Tab-separated table of C-alpha atoms in Angstrom:
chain	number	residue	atom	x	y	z
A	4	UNK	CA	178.721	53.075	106.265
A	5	UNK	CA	175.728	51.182	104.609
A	6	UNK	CA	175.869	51.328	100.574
A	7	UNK	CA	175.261	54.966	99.345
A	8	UNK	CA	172.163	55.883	96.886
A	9	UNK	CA	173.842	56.498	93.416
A	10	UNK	CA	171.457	59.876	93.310
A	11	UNK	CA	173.935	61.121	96.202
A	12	UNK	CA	177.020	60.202	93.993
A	13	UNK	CA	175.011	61.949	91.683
A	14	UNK	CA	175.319	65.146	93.120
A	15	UNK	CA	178.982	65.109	94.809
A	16	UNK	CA	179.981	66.459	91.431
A	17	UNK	CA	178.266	69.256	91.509
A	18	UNK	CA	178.637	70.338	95.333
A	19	UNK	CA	182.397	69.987	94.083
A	20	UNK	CA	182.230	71.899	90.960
A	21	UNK	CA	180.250	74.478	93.054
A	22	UNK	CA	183.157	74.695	95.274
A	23	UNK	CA	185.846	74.919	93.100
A	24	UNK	CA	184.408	78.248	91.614
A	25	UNK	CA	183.697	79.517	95.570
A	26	UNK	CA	187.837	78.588	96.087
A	27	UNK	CA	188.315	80.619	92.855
A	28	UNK	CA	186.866	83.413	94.397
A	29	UNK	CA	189.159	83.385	97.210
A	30	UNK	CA	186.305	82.164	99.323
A	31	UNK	CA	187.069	80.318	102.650
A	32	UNK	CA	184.097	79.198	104.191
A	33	UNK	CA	180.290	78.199	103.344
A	34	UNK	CA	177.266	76.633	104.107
A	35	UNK	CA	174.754	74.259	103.104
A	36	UNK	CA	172.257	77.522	102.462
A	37	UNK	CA	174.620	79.263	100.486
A	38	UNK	CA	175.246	76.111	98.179
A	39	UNK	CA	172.113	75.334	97.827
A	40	UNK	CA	171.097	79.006	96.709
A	41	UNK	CA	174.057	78.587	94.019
A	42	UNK	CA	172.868	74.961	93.053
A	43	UNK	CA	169.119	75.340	93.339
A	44	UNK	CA	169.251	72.274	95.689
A	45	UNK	CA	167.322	72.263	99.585
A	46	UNK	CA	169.898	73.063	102.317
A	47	UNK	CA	168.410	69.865	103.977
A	48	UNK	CA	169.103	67.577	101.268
A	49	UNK	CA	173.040	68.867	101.079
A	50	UNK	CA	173.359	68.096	104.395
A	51	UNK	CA	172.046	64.809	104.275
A	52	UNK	CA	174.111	64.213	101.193
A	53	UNK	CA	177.075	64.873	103.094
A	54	UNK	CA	176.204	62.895	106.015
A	55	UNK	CA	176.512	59.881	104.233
A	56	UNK	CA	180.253	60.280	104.228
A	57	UNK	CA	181.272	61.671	107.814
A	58	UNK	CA	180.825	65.303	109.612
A	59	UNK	CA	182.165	68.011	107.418
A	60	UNK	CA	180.860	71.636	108.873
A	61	UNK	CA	180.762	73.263	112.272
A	62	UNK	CA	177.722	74.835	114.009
A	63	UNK	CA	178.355	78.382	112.992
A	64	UNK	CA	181.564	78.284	110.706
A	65	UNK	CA	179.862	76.253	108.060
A	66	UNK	CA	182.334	74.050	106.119
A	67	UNK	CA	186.070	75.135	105.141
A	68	UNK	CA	185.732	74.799	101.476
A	69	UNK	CA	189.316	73.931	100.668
A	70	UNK	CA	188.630	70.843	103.216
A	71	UNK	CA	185.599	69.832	101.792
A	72	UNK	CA	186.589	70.033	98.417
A	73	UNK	CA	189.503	67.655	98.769
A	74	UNK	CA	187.036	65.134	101.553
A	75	UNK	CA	184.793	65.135	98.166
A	76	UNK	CA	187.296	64.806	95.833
A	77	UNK	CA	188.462	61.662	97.574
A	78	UNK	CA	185.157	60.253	97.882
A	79	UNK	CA	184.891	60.491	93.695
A	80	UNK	CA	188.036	58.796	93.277
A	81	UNK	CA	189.347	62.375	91.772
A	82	UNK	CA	192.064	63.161	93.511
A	83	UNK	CA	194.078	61.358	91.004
A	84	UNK	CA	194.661	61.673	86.946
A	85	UNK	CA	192.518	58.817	85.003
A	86	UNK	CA	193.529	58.071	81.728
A	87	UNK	CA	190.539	57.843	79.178
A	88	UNK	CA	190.395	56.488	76.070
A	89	UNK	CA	187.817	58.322	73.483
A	90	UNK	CA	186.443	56.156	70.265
A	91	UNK	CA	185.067	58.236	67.540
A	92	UNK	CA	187.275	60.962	65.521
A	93	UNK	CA	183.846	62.702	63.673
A	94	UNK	CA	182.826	66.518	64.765
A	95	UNK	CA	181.156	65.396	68.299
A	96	UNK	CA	184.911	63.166	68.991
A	97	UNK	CA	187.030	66.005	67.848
A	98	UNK	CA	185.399	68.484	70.046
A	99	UNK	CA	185.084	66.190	72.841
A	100	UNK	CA	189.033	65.208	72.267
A	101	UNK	CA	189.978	69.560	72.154
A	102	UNK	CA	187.745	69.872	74.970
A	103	UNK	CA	190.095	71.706	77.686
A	104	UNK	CA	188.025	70.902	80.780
A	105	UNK	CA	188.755	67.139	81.104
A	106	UNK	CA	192.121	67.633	81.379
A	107	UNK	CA	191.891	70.197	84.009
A	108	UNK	CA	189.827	68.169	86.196
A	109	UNK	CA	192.072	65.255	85.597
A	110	UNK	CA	190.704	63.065	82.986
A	111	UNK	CA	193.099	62.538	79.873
A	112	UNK	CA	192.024	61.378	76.448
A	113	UNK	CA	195.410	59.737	76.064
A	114	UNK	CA	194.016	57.252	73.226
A	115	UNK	CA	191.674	57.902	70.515
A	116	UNK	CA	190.606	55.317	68.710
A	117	UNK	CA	188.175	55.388	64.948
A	118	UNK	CA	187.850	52.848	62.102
A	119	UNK	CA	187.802	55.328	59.552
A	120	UNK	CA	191.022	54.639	57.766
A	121	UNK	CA	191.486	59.055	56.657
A	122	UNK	CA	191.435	59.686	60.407
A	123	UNK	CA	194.371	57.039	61.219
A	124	UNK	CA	196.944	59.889	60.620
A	125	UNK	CA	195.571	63.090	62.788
A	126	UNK	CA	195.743	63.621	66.299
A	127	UNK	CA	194.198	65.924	69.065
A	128	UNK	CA	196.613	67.831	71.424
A	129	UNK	CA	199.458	64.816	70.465
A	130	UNK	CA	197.370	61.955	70.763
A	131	UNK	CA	197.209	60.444	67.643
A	132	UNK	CA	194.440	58.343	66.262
A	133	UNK	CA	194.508	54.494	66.056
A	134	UNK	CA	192.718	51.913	64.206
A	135	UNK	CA	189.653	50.369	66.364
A	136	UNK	CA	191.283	47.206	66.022
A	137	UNK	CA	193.708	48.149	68.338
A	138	UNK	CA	191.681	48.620	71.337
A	139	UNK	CA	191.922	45.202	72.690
A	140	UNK	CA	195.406	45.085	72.834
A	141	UNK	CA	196.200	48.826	73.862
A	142	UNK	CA	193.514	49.484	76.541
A	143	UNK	CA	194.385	46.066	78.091
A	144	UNK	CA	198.464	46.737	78.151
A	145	UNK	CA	197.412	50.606	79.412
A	146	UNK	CA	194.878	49.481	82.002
A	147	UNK	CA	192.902	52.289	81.030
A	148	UNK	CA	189.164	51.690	83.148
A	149	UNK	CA	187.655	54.538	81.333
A	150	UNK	CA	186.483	55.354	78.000
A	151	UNK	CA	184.306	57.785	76.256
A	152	UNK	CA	181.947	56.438	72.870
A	153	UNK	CA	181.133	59.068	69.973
A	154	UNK	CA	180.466	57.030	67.174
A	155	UNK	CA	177.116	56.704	65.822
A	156	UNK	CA	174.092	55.205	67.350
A	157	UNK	CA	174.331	51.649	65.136
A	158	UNK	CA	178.167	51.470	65.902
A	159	UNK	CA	178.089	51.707	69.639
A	160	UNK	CA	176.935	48.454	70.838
A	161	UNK	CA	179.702	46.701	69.290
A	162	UNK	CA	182.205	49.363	70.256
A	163	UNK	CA	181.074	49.468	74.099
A	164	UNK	CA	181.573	45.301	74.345
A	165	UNK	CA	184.920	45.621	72.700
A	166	UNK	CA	186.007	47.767	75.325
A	167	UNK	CA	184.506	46.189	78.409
A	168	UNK	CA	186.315	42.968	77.190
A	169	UNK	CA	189.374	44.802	77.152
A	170	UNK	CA	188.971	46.084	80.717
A	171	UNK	CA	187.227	49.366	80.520
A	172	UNK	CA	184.897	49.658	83.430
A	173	UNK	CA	183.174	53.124	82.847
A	174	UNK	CA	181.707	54.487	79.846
A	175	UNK	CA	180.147	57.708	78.954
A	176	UNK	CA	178.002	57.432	75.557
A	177	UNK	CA	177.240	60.030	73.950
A	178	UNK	CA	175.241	57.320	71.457
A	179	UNK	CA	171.612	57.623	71.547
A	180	UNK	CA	171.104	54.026	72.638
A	181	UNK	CA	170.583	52.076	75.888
A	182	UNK	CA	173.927	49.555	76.207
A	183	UNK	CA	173.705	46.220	77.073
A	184	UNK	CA	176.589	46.101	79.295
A	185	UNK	CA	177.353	43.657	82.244
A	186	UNK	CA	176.466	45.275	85.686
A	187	UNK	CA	179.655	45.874	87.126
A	188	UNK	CA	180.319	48.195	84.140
A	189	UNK	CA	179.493	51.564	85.059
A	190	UNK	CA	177.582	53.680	82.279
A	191	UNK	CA	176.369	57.365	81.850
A	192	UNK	CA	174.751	58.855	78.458
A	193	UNK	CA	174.497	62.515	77.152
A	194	UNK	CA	171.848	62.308	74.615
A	195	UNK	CA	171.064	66.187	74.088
A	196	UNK	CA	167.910	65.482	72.850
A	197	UNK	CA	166.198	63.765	75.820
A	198	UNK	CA	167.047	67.106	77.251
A	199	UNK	CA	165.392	69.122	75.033
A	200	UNK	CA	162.534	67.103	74.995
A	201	UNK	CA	162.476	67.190	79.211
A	202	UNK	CA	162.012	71.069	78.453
A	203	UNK	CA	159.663	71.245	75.368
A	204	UNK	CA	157.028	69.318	77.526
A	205	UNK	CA	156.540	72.590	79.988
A	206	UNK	CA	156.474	75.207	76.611
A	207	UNK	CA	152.751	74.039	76.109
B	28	UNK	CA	145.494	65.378	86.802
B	29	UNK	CA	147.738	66.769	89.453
B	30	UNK	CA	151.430	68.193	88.724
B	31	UNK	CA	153.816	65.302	87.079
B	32	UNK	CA	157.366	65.129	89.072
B	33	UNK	CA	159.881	66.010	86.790
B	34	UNK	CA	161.902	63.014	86.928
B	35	UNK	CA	158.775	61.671	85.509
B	36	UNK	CA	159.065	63.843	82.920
B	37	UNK	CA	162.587	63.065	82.299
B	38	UNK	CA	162.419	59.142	81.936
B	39	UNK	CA	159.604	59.913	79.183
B	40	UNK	CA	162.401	60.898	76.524
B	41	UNK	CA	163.999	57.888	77.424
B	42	UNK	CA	160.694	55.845	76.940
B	43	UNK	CA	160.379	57.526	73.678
B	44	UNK	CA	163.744	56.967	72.140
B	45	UNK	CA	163.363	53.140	73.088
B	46	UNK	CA	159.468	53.129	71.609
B	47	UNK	CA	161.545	54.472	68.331
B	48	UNK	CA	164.184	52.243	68.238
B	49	UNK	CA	161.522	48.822	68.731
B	50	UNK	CA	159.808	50.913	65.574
B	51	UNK	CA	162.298	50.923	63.692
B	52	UNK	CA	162.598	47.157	64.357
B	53	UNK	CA	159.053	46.778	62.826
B	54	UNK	CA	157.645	45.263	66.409
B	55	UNK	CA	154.416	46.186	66.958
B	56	UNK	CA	153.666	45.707	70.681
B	57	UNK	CA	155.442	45.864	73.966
B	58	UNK	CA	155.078	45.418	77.050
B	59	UNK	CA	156.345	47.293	80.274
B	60	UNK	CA	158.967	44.263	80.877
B	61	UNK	CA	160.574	44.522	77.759
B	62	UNK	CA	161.289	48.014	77.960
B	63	UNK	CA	162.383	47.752	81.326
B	64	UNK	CA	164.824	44.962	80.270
B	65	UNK	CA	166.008	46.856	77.097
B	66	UNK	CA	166.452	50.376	79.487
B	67	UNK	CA	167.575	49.183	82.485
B	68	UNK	CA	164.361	50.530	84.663
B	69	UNK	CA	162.046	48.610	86.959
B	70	UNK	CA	159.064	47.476	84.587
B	71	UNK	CA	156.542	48.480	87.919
B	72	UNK	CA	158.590	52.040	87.661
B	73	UNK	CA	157.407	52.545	83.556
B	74	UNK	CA	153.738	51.474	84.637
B	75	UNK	CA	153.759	54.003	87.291
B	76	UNK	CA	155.574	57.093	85.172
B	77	UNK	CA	153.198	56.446	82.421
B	78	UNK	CA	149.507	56.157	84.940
B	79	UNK	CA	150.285	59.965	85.643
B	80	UNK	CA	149.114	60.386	82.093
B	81	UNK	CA	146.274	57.527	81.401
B	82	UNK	CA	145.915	53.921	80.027
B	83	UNK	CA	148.360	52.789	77.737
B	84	UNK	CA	148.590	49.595	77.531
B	85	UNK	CA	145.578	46.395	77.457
B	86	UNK	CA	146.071	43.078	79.943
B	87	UNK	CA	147.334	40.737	77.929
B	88	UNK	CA	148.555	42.502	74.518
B	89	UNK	CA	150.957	46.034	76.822
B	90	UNK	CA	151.382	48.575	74.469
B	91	UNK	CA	151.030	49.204	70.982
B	92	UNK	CA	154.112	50.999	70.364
B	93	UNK	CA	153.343	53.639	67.559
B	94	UNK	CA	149.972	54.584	69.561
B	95	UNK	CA	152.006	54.877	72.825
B	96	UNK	CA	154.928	56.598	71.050
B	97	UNK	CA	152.734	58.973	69.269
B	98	UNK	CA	150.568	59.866	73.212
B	99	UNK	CA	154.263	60.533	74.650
B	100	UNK	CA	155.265	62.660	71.764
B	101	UNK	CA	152.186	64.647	72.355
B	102	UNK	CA	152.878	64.828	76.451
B	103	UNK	CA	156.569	66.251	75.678
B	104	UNK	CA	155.379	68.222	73.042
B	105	UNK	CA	157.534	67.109	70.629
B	106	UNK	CA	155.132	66.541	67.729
B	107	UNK	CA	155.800	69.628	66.383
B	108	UNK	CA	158.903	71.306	65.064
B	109	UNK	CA	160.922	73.442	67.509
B	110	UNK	CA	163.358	75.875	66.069
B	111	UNK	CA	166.576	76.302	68.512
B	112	UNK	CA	168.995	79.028	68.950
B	113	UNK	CA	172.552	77.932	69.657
B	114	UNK	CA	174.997	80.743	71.157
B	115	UNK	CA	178.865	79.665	70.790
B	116	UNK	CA	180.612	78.390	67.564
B	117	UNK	CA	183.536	77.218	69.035
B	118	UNK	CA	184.816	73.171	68.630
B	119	UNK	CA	181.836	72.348	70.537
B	120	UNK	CA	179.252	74.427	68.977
B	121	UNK	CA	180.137	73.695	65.767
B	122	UNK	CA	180.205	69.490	66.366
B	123	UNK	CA	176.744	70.678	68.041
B	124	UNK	CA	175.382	72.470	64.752
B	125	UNK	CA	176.805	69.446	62.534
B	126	UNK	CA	174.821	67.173	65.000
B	127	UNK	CA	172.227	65.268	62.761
B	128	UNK	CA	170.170	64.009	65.259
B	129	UNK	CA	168.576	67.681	66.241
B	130	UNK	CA	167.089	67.758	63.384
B	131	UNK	CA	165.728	63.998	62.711
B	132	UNK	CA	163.826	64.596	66.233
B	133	UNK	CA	162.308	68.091	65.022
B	134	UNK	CA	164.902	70.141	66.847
B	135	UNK	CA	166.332	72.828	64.245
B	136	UNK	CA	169.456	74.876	65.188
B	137	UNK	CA	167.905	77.914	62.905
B	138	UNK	CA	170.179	80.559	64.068
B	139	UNK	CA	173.856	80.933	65.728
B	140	UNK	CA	175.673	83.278	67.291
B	141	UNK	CA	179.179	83.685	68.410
B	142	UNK	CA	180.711	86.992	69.656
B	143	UNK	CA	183.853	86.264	67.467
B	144	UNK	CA	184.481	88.607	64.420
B	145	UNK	CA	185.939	85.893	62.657
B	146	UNK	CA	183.139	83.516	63.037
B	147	UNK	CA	180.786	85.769	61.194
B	148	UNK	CA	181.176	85.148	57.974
B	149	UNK	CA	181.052	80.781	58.588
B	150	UNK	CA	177.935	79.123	58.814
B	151	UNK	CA	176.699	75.432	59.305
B	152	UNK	CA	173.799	73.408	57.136
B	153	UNK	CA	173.363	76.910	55.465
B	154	UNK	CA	173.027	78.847	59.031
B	155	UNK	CA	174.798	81.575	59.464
B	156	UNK	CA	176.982	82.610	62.034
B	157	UNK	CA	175.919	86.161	63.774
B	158	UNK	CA	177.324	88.794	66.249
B	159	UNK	CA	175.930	88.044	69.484
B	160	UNK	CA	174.738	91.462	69.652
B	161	UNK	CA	171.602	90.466	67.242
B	162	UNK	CA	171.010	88.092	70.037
B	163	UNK	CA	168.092	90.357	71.546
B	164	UNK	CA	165.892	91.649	68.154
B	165	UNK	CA	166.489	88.498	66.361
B	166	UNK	CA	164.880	86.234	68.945
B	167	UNK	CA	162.456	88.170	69.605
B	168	UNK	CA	160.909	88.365	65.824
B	169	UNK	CA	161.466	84.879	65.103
B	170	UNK	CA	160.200	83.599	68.734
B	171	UNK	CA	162.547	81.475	69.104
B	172	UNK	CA	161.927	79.652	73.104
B	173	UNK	CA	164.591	77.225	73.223
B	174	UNK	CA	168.537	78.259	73.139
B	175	UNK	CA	171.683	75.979	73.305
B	176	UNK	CA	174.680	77.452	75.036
B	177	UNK	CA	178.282	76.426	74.132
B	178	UNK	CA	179.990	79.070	75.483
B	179	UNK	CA	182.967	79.193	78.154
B	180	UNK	CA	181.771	79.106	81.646
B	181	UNK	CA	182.855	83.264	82.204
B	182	UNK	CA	180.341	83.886	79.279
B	183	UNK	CA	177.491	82.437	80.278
B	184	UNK	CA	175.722	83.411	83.029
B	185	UNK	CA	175.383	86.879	80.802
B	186	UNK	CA	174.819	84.784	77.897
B	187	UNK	CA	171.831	83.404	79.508
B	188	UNK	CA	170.271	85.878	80.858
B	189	UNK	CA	170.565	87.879	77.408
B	190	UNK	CA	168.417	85.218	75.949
B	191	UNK	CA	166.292	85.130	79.090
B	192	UNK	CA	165.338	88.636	78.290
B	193	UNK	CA	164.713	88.111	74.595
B	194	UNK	CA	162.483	85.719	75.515
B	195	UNK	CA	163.842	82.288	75.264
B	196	UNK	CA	162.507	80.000	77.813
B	197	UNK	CA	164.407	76.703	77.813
B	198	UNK	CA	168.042	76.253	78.027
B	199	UNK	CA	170.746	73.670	77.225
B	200	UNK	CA	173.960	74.620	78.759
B	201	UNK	CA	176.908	73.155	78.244
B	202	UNK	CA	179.239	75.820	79.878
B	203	UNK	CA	180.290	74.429	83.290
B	204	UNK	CA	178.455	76.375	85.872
B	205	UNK	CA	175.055	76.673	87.612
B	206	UNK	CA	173.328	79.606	86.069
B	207	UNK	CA	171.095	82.049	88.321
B	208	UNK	CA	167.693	82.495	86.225
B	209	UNK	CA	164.142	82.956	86.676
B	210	UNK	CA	162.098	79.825	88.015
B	211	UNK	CA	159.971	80.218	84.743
B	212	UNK	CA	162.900	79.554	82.862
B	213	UNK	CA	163.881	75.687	82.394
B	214	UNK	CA	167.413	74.965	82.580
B	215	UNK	CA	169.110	71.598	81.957
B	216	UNK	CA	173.136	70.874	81.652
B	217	UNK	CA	175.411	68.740	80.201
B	218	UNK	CA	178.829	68.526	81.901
B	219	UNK	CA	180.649	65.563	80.771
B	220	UNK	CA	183.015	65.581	83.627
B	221	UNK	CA	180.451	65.399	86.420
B	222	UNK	CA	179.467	62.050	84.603
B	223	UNK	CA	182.632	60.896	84.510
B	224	UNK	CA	183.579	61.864	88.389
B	225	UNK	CA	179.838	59.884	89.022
B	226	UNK	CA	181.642	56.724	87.982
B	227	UNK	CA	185.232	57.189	89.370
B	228	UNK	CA	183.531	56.715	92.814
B	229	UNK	CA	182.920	52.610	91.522
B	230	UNK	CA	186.647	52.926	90.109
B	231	UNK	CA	188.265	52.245	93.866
């Protein structure tokens, strides 16, 4: 199979997230229509989504969701734990570091890094915080591929090239800044206000 | 001019928040390379996102950036102060009220509620926290369009459509599910873990 558009990897998240909560409601079957009435995506476009990766439904029987859902999770790379590493302790880090959903879905902040020195003694769920100064030497021993940036805008530049020389492969930023990162690193950005803004445009 | 896709519409944010940062730089011009290079996007891509809304930029000199930053801040509609509901005061809806960077980009969190007794009496910046019962009248008098939601997937569909009815007409969820509104009602989501499972997929 040729390479596939990163707009379909896009969306395998939420076809899967879509049929987790169909599983947890004892559901054993579905179609492209019915997803794409929960999602608010075009049948069509599911299917072709899929098709990328193989033949997953039947003519008439749909697809078996429980089947699907693990064919999908494979596909992500989520049918394993991933051990994440989060840098920033302030309000946006501690949430993100309580948050009970990553976990649950398999990703574990198991190292928290900040470089303010009246944060080096807490800890979220056990996972103590360390001094940013250790994040060469501790994501490199760990092999941890993943981490997650909540420090401020100015900081996160330096922070994101301290980690990709350590190893880590895939960030999500929640900085509002565009990284300069080598292209084999992997990045993703929540920036709530770019969303906001998407919106405000059609409240003429 | 005809309809704008709205992936249009959501690269202008990004556009903007670049346009600001090269501000804050004191540069005075640009060009459709250099933001291309500094975000990552195809410079022919900007050219083409920004003709659905006039001439920018001259042959020879691109685009003056506080001109072409102040024409996309009038497109979005963000030259004007929007005041924002935000429903759920839990560890993410409080890092969310805390969040200084609403406010710097005319987004004000001006009310919150949480359906928590205990939560009533706390506030952030001076807001109050209030039963989600005043959800309905209070929106209603203040006009409030635009509503944040930070509560637990179960919660929100209801959540939603409680502010739906009160009038609000742009959402930010963060809650972990697809919600079922009215097309006239824009929706966008943040779910950290669907960006993270989007770069597993590289992780192989």
């Amino acid at each position: 199979m040729g390479e596939v558009p990163d707009i379909v990897i896009g969306r395998l998240p939420i076809y899967l997230r879509a049929l987790k909560h169909l599983m947890a409601a004892d559901k054993e079957f579905t179609s492209s229509q019915e997803l794409g009435r929960i999602l608010g995506i075009g049948s069509a476009q599911i299917r072709k989504d899929l098709s990328h990766f193989g033949e997953f439904g039947k003519q008439g029987t749909g697809y078996e969701i429980s089947y699907l859902s693990d064919q999908i999770s494979k596909i992500l790379n989520v049918d394993r734990d991933w051990s994440v590493a989060l840098v920033g302790f302030g309000d946006l880090g501690q949430a993100l570091a309580h948050y009970a959903g990553f976990a649950s879905k398999g990703f574990h902040i198991d190292i928290i890094f900040d470089n303010d020195p009246a944060k080096l003694g807490e800890s979220a769920k056990g996972t103590p915080v360390l001094d940013v100064s250790q994040i060469g030497p501790i994501i490199a021993e760990r092999k941890i591929r993943i981490a997650i940036i909540a420090v401020p805008a100015s900081a996160a530049q330096a922070v994101a090239e301290q980690l990709v020389d350590s190893g880590i492969r895939a960030i999500l930023s929640y900085a509002p800044i565009t990284l300069k990162l080598p292209e084999y690193v992997r990045v993703q950005y929540i920036d709530p206000v770019t969303h906001l803004q998407r919106m405000t445009y059609y409240l003429a």
